[in-house]
Amino acid sequence: MRHQPAATKVACESRSKCPNPIKGGLQIYQPVDPSFNLYCTSGFMGRVNVNPVPGQWFLLTAGHCIKDSGGNGRAWFHNGVWIGSAVFWSFAAGADADIGIIRMNQMEFPTNNLFGNGVGDIRQMTSWIANGNQTLGALACRGGQASNNWLCGTITDVNKTVSVGGTNIDHMWRMSRPSVKGDSGGPVAANFAAMGFNSATDGTGTWYSTIDWSLTVSGYKPCRSNANPCG
Amino acid sequence: MVSRFGAAALAALALIGAACTPTPDPSPSDRVAFDLPTIPPDYAANPICAGVDVRPLLLDGSLVNGVPIVTANGIMPISWPSGFTAEFDPDLVVYSSDGRTFARKGEVIANDIWHGLDVCVMGQPHGPPGRLVVWLSRPRNPA
């Protein structure tokens, strides 16, 4: 059965209020306690790589967002609406990627949309860039809900093991523009090609896990079309 | 001669007077300053934060059996740059390494940068899911 878009489509006003369909680059949060929330950023909508099931959609974000919020099974929200529940995370010492997966609820539908440089820049991701083509000096942009911006720079480091807050994560890439805490999980991309997921900031640059390594670790990949299942 | 009632009244007035007499604050040397837990040296030297954005985030702290417990939101232990101390007068006051008042109980801990310190809210390293801690460090490249 094909999932149809909601009959009434609500306008996308900001990263924190951009309802169905959920896109990359938006504010997502988990109410970890009755008195406070934990905020991160959506990366890309995606699907399981092998034998995808029509109607099953997933949101790809940072693994540490899932871990820090309590792990699998926790409900995630956007703009007060439950969007799905966490089903996977990778962020232990020696992990090959900082990647987490939220299984979307049935109100969501496939999309390869990304919230780029504002509400006027909702772009379609049509490909991703393999590790071998993410080379020093190449263009890389990142978006996040906490910084609320879209910054472009260049790749400065590739395939490094990095201690992020005391946890060594392997195969990290770095681009030259900083992030803010809460941008975690957000997209790294160049034009219409996905590159990875925002993992950590060092004050001057952003460390990220690539799509290839995230796919290897999790078995999920970004949507490159709005088909069902997405391509 | 003072009646019994008068004597009682005088005693009461004396008590009231004593109660109203300002008691000098303890001098700084009388206060007990507690060293606050510090971030790991390797993180202090190279802070790379895989952090999350927790809101609201409030400074909290109390003395429990003579031990200072300083947290965010009452449950997230905070680690500080070296030299930070806490006093309780009776509420928590945090002092920076140069002795200046840095923050007080109830203050909002800003996301990302707070009074010049880099704020990293993250999961406890090597801990189970859901255990959040706050690490405060001096930015590698101060603005």
Short mmCIF file of C-alpha atoms in Angstrom, two decimals:
data_model
loop_
_atom_site.label_atom_id
_atom_site.label_comp_id
_atom_site.label_asym_id
_atom_site.label_seq_id
_atom_site.Cartn_x
_atom_site.Cartn_y
_atom_site.Cartn_z
CA MET A 1 0.00 0.00 0.00
CA ARG A 2 1.39 3.34 -1.00
CA HIS A 3 1.47 6.04 1.62
CA GLN A 4 0.01 9.29 0.48
CA PRO A 5 1.02 12.74 1.62
CA ALA A 6 -1.22 14.33 4.22
CA ALA A 7 -4.28 15.94 2.68
CA THR A 8 -3.53 19.29 4.27
CA LYS A 9 0.04 20.29 3.87
CA VAL A 10 1.31 22.72 6.47
CA ALA A 11 3.82 25.31 5.40
CA CYS A 12 7.43 24.90 6.41
CA GLU A 13 8.25 27.96 8.51
CA SER A 14 11.55 27.13 10.17
CA ARG A 15 13.82 24.27 11.21
CA SER A 16 11.67 23.80 14.30
CA LYS A 17 8.34 24.01 12.47
CA CYS A 18 8.48 22.21 9.16
CA PRO A 19 5.92 19.41 9.30
CA ASN A 20 5.17 16.43 7.15
CA PRO A 21 7.11 15.44 5.24
CA ILE A 22 10.02 15.38 7.63
CA LYS A 23 13.23 16.52 5.98
CA GLY A 24 16.90 16.55 6.75
CA GLY A 25 18.20 19.54 8.67
CA LEU A 26 15.24 19.96 11.05
CA GLN A 27 14.98 20.14 14.80
CA ILE A 28 14.04 16.84 16.39
CA TYR A 29 13.78 16.23 20.09
CA GLN A 30 13.25 13.63 22.75
CA PRO A 31 11.63 14.51 26.10
CA VAL A 32 14.22 12.79 28.23
CA ASP A 33 12.70 14.21 31.41
CA PRO A 34 9.40 15.87 32.27
CA SER A 35 11.25 19.14 32.78
CA PHE A 36 13.60 19.23 29.80
CA ASN A 37 14.12 18.03 26.24
CA LEU A 38 17.13 16.78 24.31
CA TYR A 39 17.44 18.37 20.87
CA CYS A 40 19.30 17.14 17.81
CA THR A 41 19.02 17.56 14.04
CA SER A 42 17.56 15.24 11.42
CA GLY A 43 20.07 14.06 8.84
CA PHE A 44 18.36 12.41 5.91
CA MET A 45 15.27 10.33 5.42
CA GLY A 46 16.29 6.83 4.41
CA ARG A 47 15.49 3.18 4.10
CA VAL A 48 17.01 -0.17 4.88
CA ASN A 49 19.55 -0.99 2.21
CA VAL A 50 18.61 -4.61 1.51
CA ASN A 51 15.04 -5.69 0.75
CA PRO A 52 13.31 -2.44 1.69
CA VAL A 53 9.67 -2.71 2.66
CA PRO A 54 7.32 -0.20 1.04
CA GLY A 55 5.90 2.12 3.65
CA GLN A 56 8.73 1.67 6.12
CA TRP A 57 10.68 4.90 6.39
CA PHE A 58 13.53 5.82 8.61
CA LEU A 59 15.18 8.99 9.75
CA LEU A 60 18.97 8.90 9.86
CA THR A 61 20.71 11.01 12.50
CA ALA A 62 23.62 10.79 14.94
CA GLY A 63 24.05 7.68 17.03
CA HIS A 64 25.00 9.68 20.10
CA CYS A 65 21.65 11.48 19.95
CA ILE A 66 19.89 8.14 20.27
CA LYS A 67 22.26 6.88 22.94
CA ASP A 68 22.18 10.09 25.00
CA SER A 69 18.38 10.16 25.00
CA GLY A 70 18.14 6.66 26.44
CA GLY A 71 18.59 4.39 23.44
CA ASN A 72 16.23 2.38 21.31
CA GLY A 73 12.49 2.57 21.77
CA ARG A 74 12.42 6.24 22.74
CA ALA A 75 9.87 8.40 20.95
CA TRP A 76 11.13 11.38 18.94
CA PHE A 77 9.21 14.51 18.05
CA HIS A 78 9.22 17.48 15.70
CA ASN A 79 7.14 20.56 16.49
CA GLY A 80 5.11 18.70 19.08
CA VAL A 81 4.31 15.76 16.80
CA TRP A 82 5.57 12.24 17.34
CA ILE A 83 7.55 11.28 14.26
CA GLY A 84 8.83 7.86 15.25
CA SER A 85 10.87 5.79 17.65
CA ALA A 86 14.57 4.96 17.79
CA VAL A 87 15.60 1.51 16.57
CA PHE A 88 19.39 1.64 16.22
CA TRP A 89 22.44 3.53 17.39
CA SER A 90 26.21 3.24 17.02
CA PHE A 91 28.47 5.31 19.26
CA ALA A 92 30.63 2.99 21.33
CA ALA A 93 34.41 3.20 21.53
CA GLY A 94 35.87 1.93 18.30
CA ALA A 95 32.67 2.41 16.34
CA ASP A 96 33.09 2.94 12.61
CA ALA A 97 30.40 5.64 12.50
CA ASP A 98 28.25 7.83 14.72
CA ILE A 99 24.89 6.86 13.26
CA GLY A 100 21.40 6.44 14.65
CA ILE A 101 18.09 5.36 13.15
CA ILE A 102 14.52 6.40 13.96
CA ARG A 103 11.72 4.36 12.43
CA MET A 104 9.10 6.81 11.20
CA ASN A 105 5.47 6.50 12.14
CA GLN A 106 2.92 5.75 9.48
CA MET A 107 1.91 9.38 9.06
CA GLU A 108 5.21 10.08 7.38
CA PHE A 109 5.94 9.37 3.74
CA PRO A 110 9.12 9.06 1.73
CA THR A 111 11.07 12.12 0.85
CA ASN A 112 14.57 13.02 -0.16
CA ASN A 113 14.04 16.62 0.94
CA LEU A 114 16.61 18.59 2.81
CA PHE A 115 16.18 21.92 4.60
CA GLY A 116 19.20 23.80 3.31
CA ASN A 117 19.83 27.52 3.63
CA GLY A 118 16.34 28.50 4.82
CA VAL A 119 12.70 27.84 3.92
CA GLY A 120 13.40 28.92 0.37
CA ASP A 121 16.02 26.22 -0.03
CA ILE A 122 14.24 22.87 0.33
CA ARG A 123 16.41 20.78 -1.93
CA GLN A 124 16.17 17.23 -3.25
CA MET A 125 19.03 14.85 -2.56
CA THR A 126 19.64 12.74 -5.65
CA SER A 127 22.90 11.00 -4.82
CA TRP A 128 25.55 10.53 -2.20
CA ILE A 129 29.31 10.93 -2.38
CA ALA A 130 31.41 7.85 -1.76
CA ASN A 131 34.32 7.92 0.68
CA GLY A 132 36.87 7.92 -2.10
CA ASN A 133 35.43 11.11 -3.55
CA GLN A 134 35.30 12.97 -0.23
CA THR A 135 38.84 14.27 -0.56
CA LEU A 136 40.82 17.07 1.03
CA GLY A 137 39.70 20.46 -0.24
CA ALA A 138 36.37 19.24 -1.61
CA LEU A 139 33.19 21.23 -0.98
CA ALA A 140 31.17 20.29 2.11
CA CYS A 141 28.21 22.09 3.70
CA ARG A 142 26.43 21.41 6.93
CA GLY A 143 23.10 22.46 8.47
CA GLY A 144 21.86 22.31 12.03
CA GLN A 145 18.91 23.24 14.19
CA ALA A 146 20.96 24.79 17.00
CA SER A 147 23.14 27.03 14.87
CA ASN A 148 20.13 27.50 12.58
CA ASN A 149 22.29 27.99 9.55
CA TRP A 150 23.82 26.33 6.51
CA LEU A 151 27.57 26.78 6.26
CA CYS A 152 29.81 25.65 3.44
CA GLY A 153 33.54 25.02 3.55
CA THR A 154 36.01 22.39 2.54
CA ILE A 155 37.13 18.99 3.78
CA THR A 156 40.21 19.31 5.99
CA ASP A 157 40.68 15.76 7.34
CA VAL A 158 39.69 12.34 6.10
CA ASN A 159 39.35 8.94 7.70
CA LYS A 160 40.67 9.84 11.16
CA THR A 161 40.09 8.25 14.53
CA VAL A 162 38.85 11.02 16.80
CA SER A 163 38.25 11.15 20.54
CA VAL A 164 34.87 12.83 20.85
CA GLY A 165 34.19 13.49 24.49
CA GLY A 166 36.29 10.54 25.55
CA THR A 167 34.91 8.08 23.01
CA ASN A 168 37.10 7.10 20.07
CA ILE A 169 35.18 6.97 16.81
CA ASP A 170 36.90 5.70 13.69
CA HIS A 171 36.65 6.89 10.09
CA MET A 172 35.76 10.49 10.78
CA TRP A 173 35.91 13.27 8.21
CA ARG A 174 36.20 16.98 9.09
CA MET A 175 34.98 20.06 7.25
CA SER A 176 36.12 23.60 7.89
CA ARG A 177 33.03 25.23 9.40
CA PRO A 178 32.03 24.88 13.06
CA SER A 179 28.82 23.56 14.53
CA VAL A 180 26.88 24.09 17.72
CA LYS A 181 25.81 21.39 20.14
CA GLY A 182 22.42 20.22 18.97
CA ASP A 183 23.43 20.33 15.31
CA SER A 184 24.36 16.69 15.84
CA GLY A 185 22.90 14.29 13.34
CA GLY A 186 22.39 17.06 10.83
CA PRO A 187 23.24 16.67 7.18
CA VAL A 188 26.58 17.23 5.54
CA ALA A 189 26.10 17.62 1.83
CA ALA A 190 27.35 19.26 -1.32
CA ASN A 191 24.71 20.69 -3.63
CA PHE A 192 22.31 17.75 -4.13
CA ALA A 193 24.58 14.98 -2.88
CA ALA A 194 24.60 13.63 0.66
CA MET A 195 27.97 13.25 2.33
CA GLY A 196 27.38 12.37 5.98
CA PHE A 197 26.06 13.15 9.44
CA ASN A 198 27.26 15.83 11.81
CA SER A 199 28.89 14.19 14.81
CA ALA A 200 31.08 16.63 16.72
CA THR A 201 32.53 20.11 16.75
CA ASP A 202 35.96 21.32 17.82
CA GLY A 203 35.12 25.02 17.73
CA THR A 204 36.42 25.70 14.26
CA GLY A 205 35.28 22.71 12.26
CA THR A 206 32.77 19.89 12.16
CA TRP A 207 33.56 16.19 12.35
CA TYR A 208 31.18 13.87 10.55
CA SER A 209 30.53 10.24 9.69
CA THR A 210 30.25 9.55 5.98
CA ILE A 211 27.28 7.94 4.26
CA ASP A 212 29.38 4.95 3.24
CA TRP A 213 30.54 4.20 6.78
CA SER A 214 27.09 4.84 8.20
CA LEU A 215 25.61 2.41 5.72
CA THR A 216 28.24 -0.18 6.55
CA VAL A 217 27.52 0.12 10.26
CA SER A 218 23.74 0.43 10.22
CA GLY A 219 22.48 -1.07 6.96
CA TYR A 220 20.46 2.09 6.20
CA LYS A 221 21.01 4.65 3.46
CA PRO A 222 19.54 8.02 2.49
CA CYS A 223 16.64 8.37 0.10
CA ARG A 224 17.68 9.63 -3.31
CA SER A 225 14.15 9.89 -4.65
CA ASN A 226 10.57 10.14 -3.43
CA ALA A 227 9.61 6.70 -4.74
CA ASN A 228 8.18 4.05 -2.46
CA PRO A 229 10.46 2.50 -1.39
CA CYS A 230 12.76 5.40 -2.05
CA GLY A 231 15.78 4.90 -4.24
CA MET B 1 12.21 47.04 90.94
CA VAL B 2 11.02 45.21 87.88
CA SER B 3 7.89 43.10 87.98
CA ARG B 4 7.88 39.56 86.74
CA PHE B 5 5.95 40.73 83.68
CA GLY B 6 8.40 43.55 83.14
CA ALA B 7 11.33 41.21 83.42
CA ALA B 8 9.80 38.92 80.84
CA ALA B 9 9.15 41.86 78.53
CA LEU B 10 12.72 43.05 78.88
CA ALA B 11 13.98 39.57 78.14
CA ALA B 12 11.78 39.38 75.06
CA LEU B 13 13.03 42.76 73.87
CA ALA B 14 16.56 41.65 74.43
CA LEU B 15 15.91 38.59 72.33
CA ILE B 16 14.31 40.67 69.59
CA GLY B 17 17.23 43.03 69.73
CA ALA B 18 19.63 40.20 69.45
CA ALA B 19 17.70 38.80 66.52
CA CYS B 20 17.83 42.14 64.75
CA THR B 21 21.49 42.65 65.34
CA PRO B 22 23.24 42.10 62.05
CA THR B 23 25.49 39.13 62.15
CA PRO B 24 28.58 39.79 60.14
CA ASP B 25 28.98 37.56 57.12
CA PRO B 26 31.73 35.08 57.51
CA SER B 27 34.91 36.46 56.12
CA PRO B 28 36.18 34.80 52.97
CA SER B 29 38.63 32.92 55.12
CA ASP B 30 35.74 31.48 57.14
CA ARG B 31 33.99 30.05 54.09
CA VAL B 32 34.68 26.56 52.95
CA ALA B 33 35.62 26.30 49.31
CA PHE B 34 35.28 22.95 47.62
CA ASP B 35 37.33 21.99 44.60
CA LEU B 36 35.06 21.00 41.76
CA PRO B 37 35.64 17.89 39.65
CA THR B 38 37.72 18.56 36.56
CA ILE B 39 37.47 17.42 32.97
CA PRO B 40 40.00 14.85 31.73
CA PRO B 41 43.32 16.46 30.72
CA ASP B 42 43.17 15.11 27.18
CA TYR B 43 39.74 16.64 26.67
CA ALA B 44 40.92 19.94 28.16
CA ALA B 45 43.78 19.98 25.66
CA ASN B 46 41.64 19.04 22.68
CA PRO B 47 37.91 19.47 23.30
CA ILE B 48 35.93 17.78 20.56
CA CYS B 49 32.32 17.52 21.63
CA ALA B 50 29.68 15.17 20.29
CA GLY B 51 27.12 17.04 22.26
CA VAL B 52 23.40 17.46 22.38
CA ASP B 53 21.27 20.51 23.07
CA VAL B 54 19.38 20.16 26.36
CA ARG B 55 16.90 22.86 27.32
CA PRO B 56 16.30 24.18 29.85
CA LEU B 57 19.64 23.51 31.50
CA LEU B 58 19.96 24.93 35.01
CA LEU B 59 22.87 25.01 37.44
CA ASP B 60 22.06 23.17 40.63
CA GLY B 61 24.01 22.11 43.66
CA SER B 62 23.94 21.35 47.33
CA LEU B 63 26.00 19.98 50.15
CA VAL B 64 25.13 16.37 50.89
CA ASN B 65 26.76 15.10 54.06
CA GLY B 66 29.47 17.67 53.59
CA VAL B 67 30.11 16.68 50.00
CA PRO B 68 29.36 19.22 47.25
CA ILE B 69 27.09 17.88 44.53
CA VAL B 70 27.05 20.26 41.56
CA THR B 71 24.87 19.33 38.61
CA ALA B 72 22.81 20.54 35.72
CA ASN B 73 19.08 20.03 36.22
CA GLY B 74 19.82 18.16 39.44
CA ILE B 75 20.93 14.98 37.68
CA MET B 76 23.79 15.68 35.27
CA PRO B 77 27.20 15.83 36.94
CA ILE B 78 29.31 18.76 35.79
CA SER B 79 33.07 18.62 35.26
CA TRP B 80 34.97 21.89 35.19
CA PRO B 81 38.26 23.35 34.04
CA SER B 82 40.93 23.09 36.69
CA GLY B 83 40.80 25.55 39.56
CA PHE B 84 37.06 26.07 39.80
CA THR B 85 35.60 25.96 43.31
CA ALA B 86 32.19 25.98 44.94
CA GLU B 87 30.90 27.58 48.11
CA PHE B 88 27.52 27.39 49.79
CA ASP B 89 26.21 30.53 51.47
CA PRO B 90 23.87 28.60 51.78
CA ASP B 91 23.11 28.42 48.06
CA LEU B 92 25.69 27.32 45.56
CA VAL B 93 28.16 29.87 44.24
CA VAL B 94 30.80 28.78 41.74
CA TYR B 95 34.10 30.62 41.49
CA SER B 96 36.44 30.52 38.55
CA SER B 97 40.12 29.77 38.90
CA ASP B 98 40.91 33.47 39.30
CA GLY B 99 38.54 33.71 42.28
CA ARG B 100 35.79 35.62 40.52
CA THR B 101 32.14 34.67 40.93
CA PHE B 102 31.32 32.54 37.91
CA ALA B 103 27.72 31.43 38.46
CA ARG B 104 25.06 30.82 41.07
CA LYS B 105 22.49 28.13 41.66
CA GLY B 106 19.52 28.41 39.33
CA GLU B 107 21.39 30.12 36.53
CA VAL B 108 20.66 28.98 33.01
CA ILE B 109 23.61 27.17 31.45
CA ALA B 110 23.67 28.42 27.88
CA ASN B 111 23.99 26.00 25.02
CA ASP B 112 27.44 25.92 23.40
CA ILE B 113 29.22 28.81 25.19
CA TRP B 114 28.56 29.88 28.80
CA HIS B 115 30.54 32.73 30.36
CA GLY B 116 33.33 31.97 27.94
CA LEU B 117 33.44 28.23 28.60
CA ASP B 118 32.59 25.64 26.00
CA VAL B 119 29.57 23.61 27.12
CA CYS B 120 29.34 19.97 26.13
CA VAL B 121 26.27 18.02 27.22
CA MET B 122 26.79 14.42 26.26
CA GLY B 123 26.37 10.84 27.28
CA GLN B 124 28.64 9.54 29.99
CA PRO B 125 31.67 8.12 28.18
CA HIS B 126 31.49 4.33 28.19
CA GLY B 127 28.30 4.58 30.22
CA PRO B 128 24.87 3.13 29.49
CA PRO B 129 22.40 5.03 27.31
CA GLY B 130 20.64 7.97 28.88
CA ARG B 131 23.30 9.02 31.40
CA LEU B 132 24.08 12.63 30.60
CA VAL B 133 27.03 14.62 31.88
CA VAL B 134 28.18 18.18 31.30
CA TRP B 135 31.81 18.95 30.52
CA LEU B 136 32.94 22.58 30.62
CA SER B 137 36.20 23.49 28.94
CA ARG B 138 38.12 26.52 27.84
CA PRO B 139 37.61 26.96 24.09
CA ARG B 140 40.58 25.96 22.01
CA ASN B 141 40.18 29.16 20.04
CA PRO B 142 38.65 31.80 22.32
CA ALA B 143 36.53 34.32 20.49
#
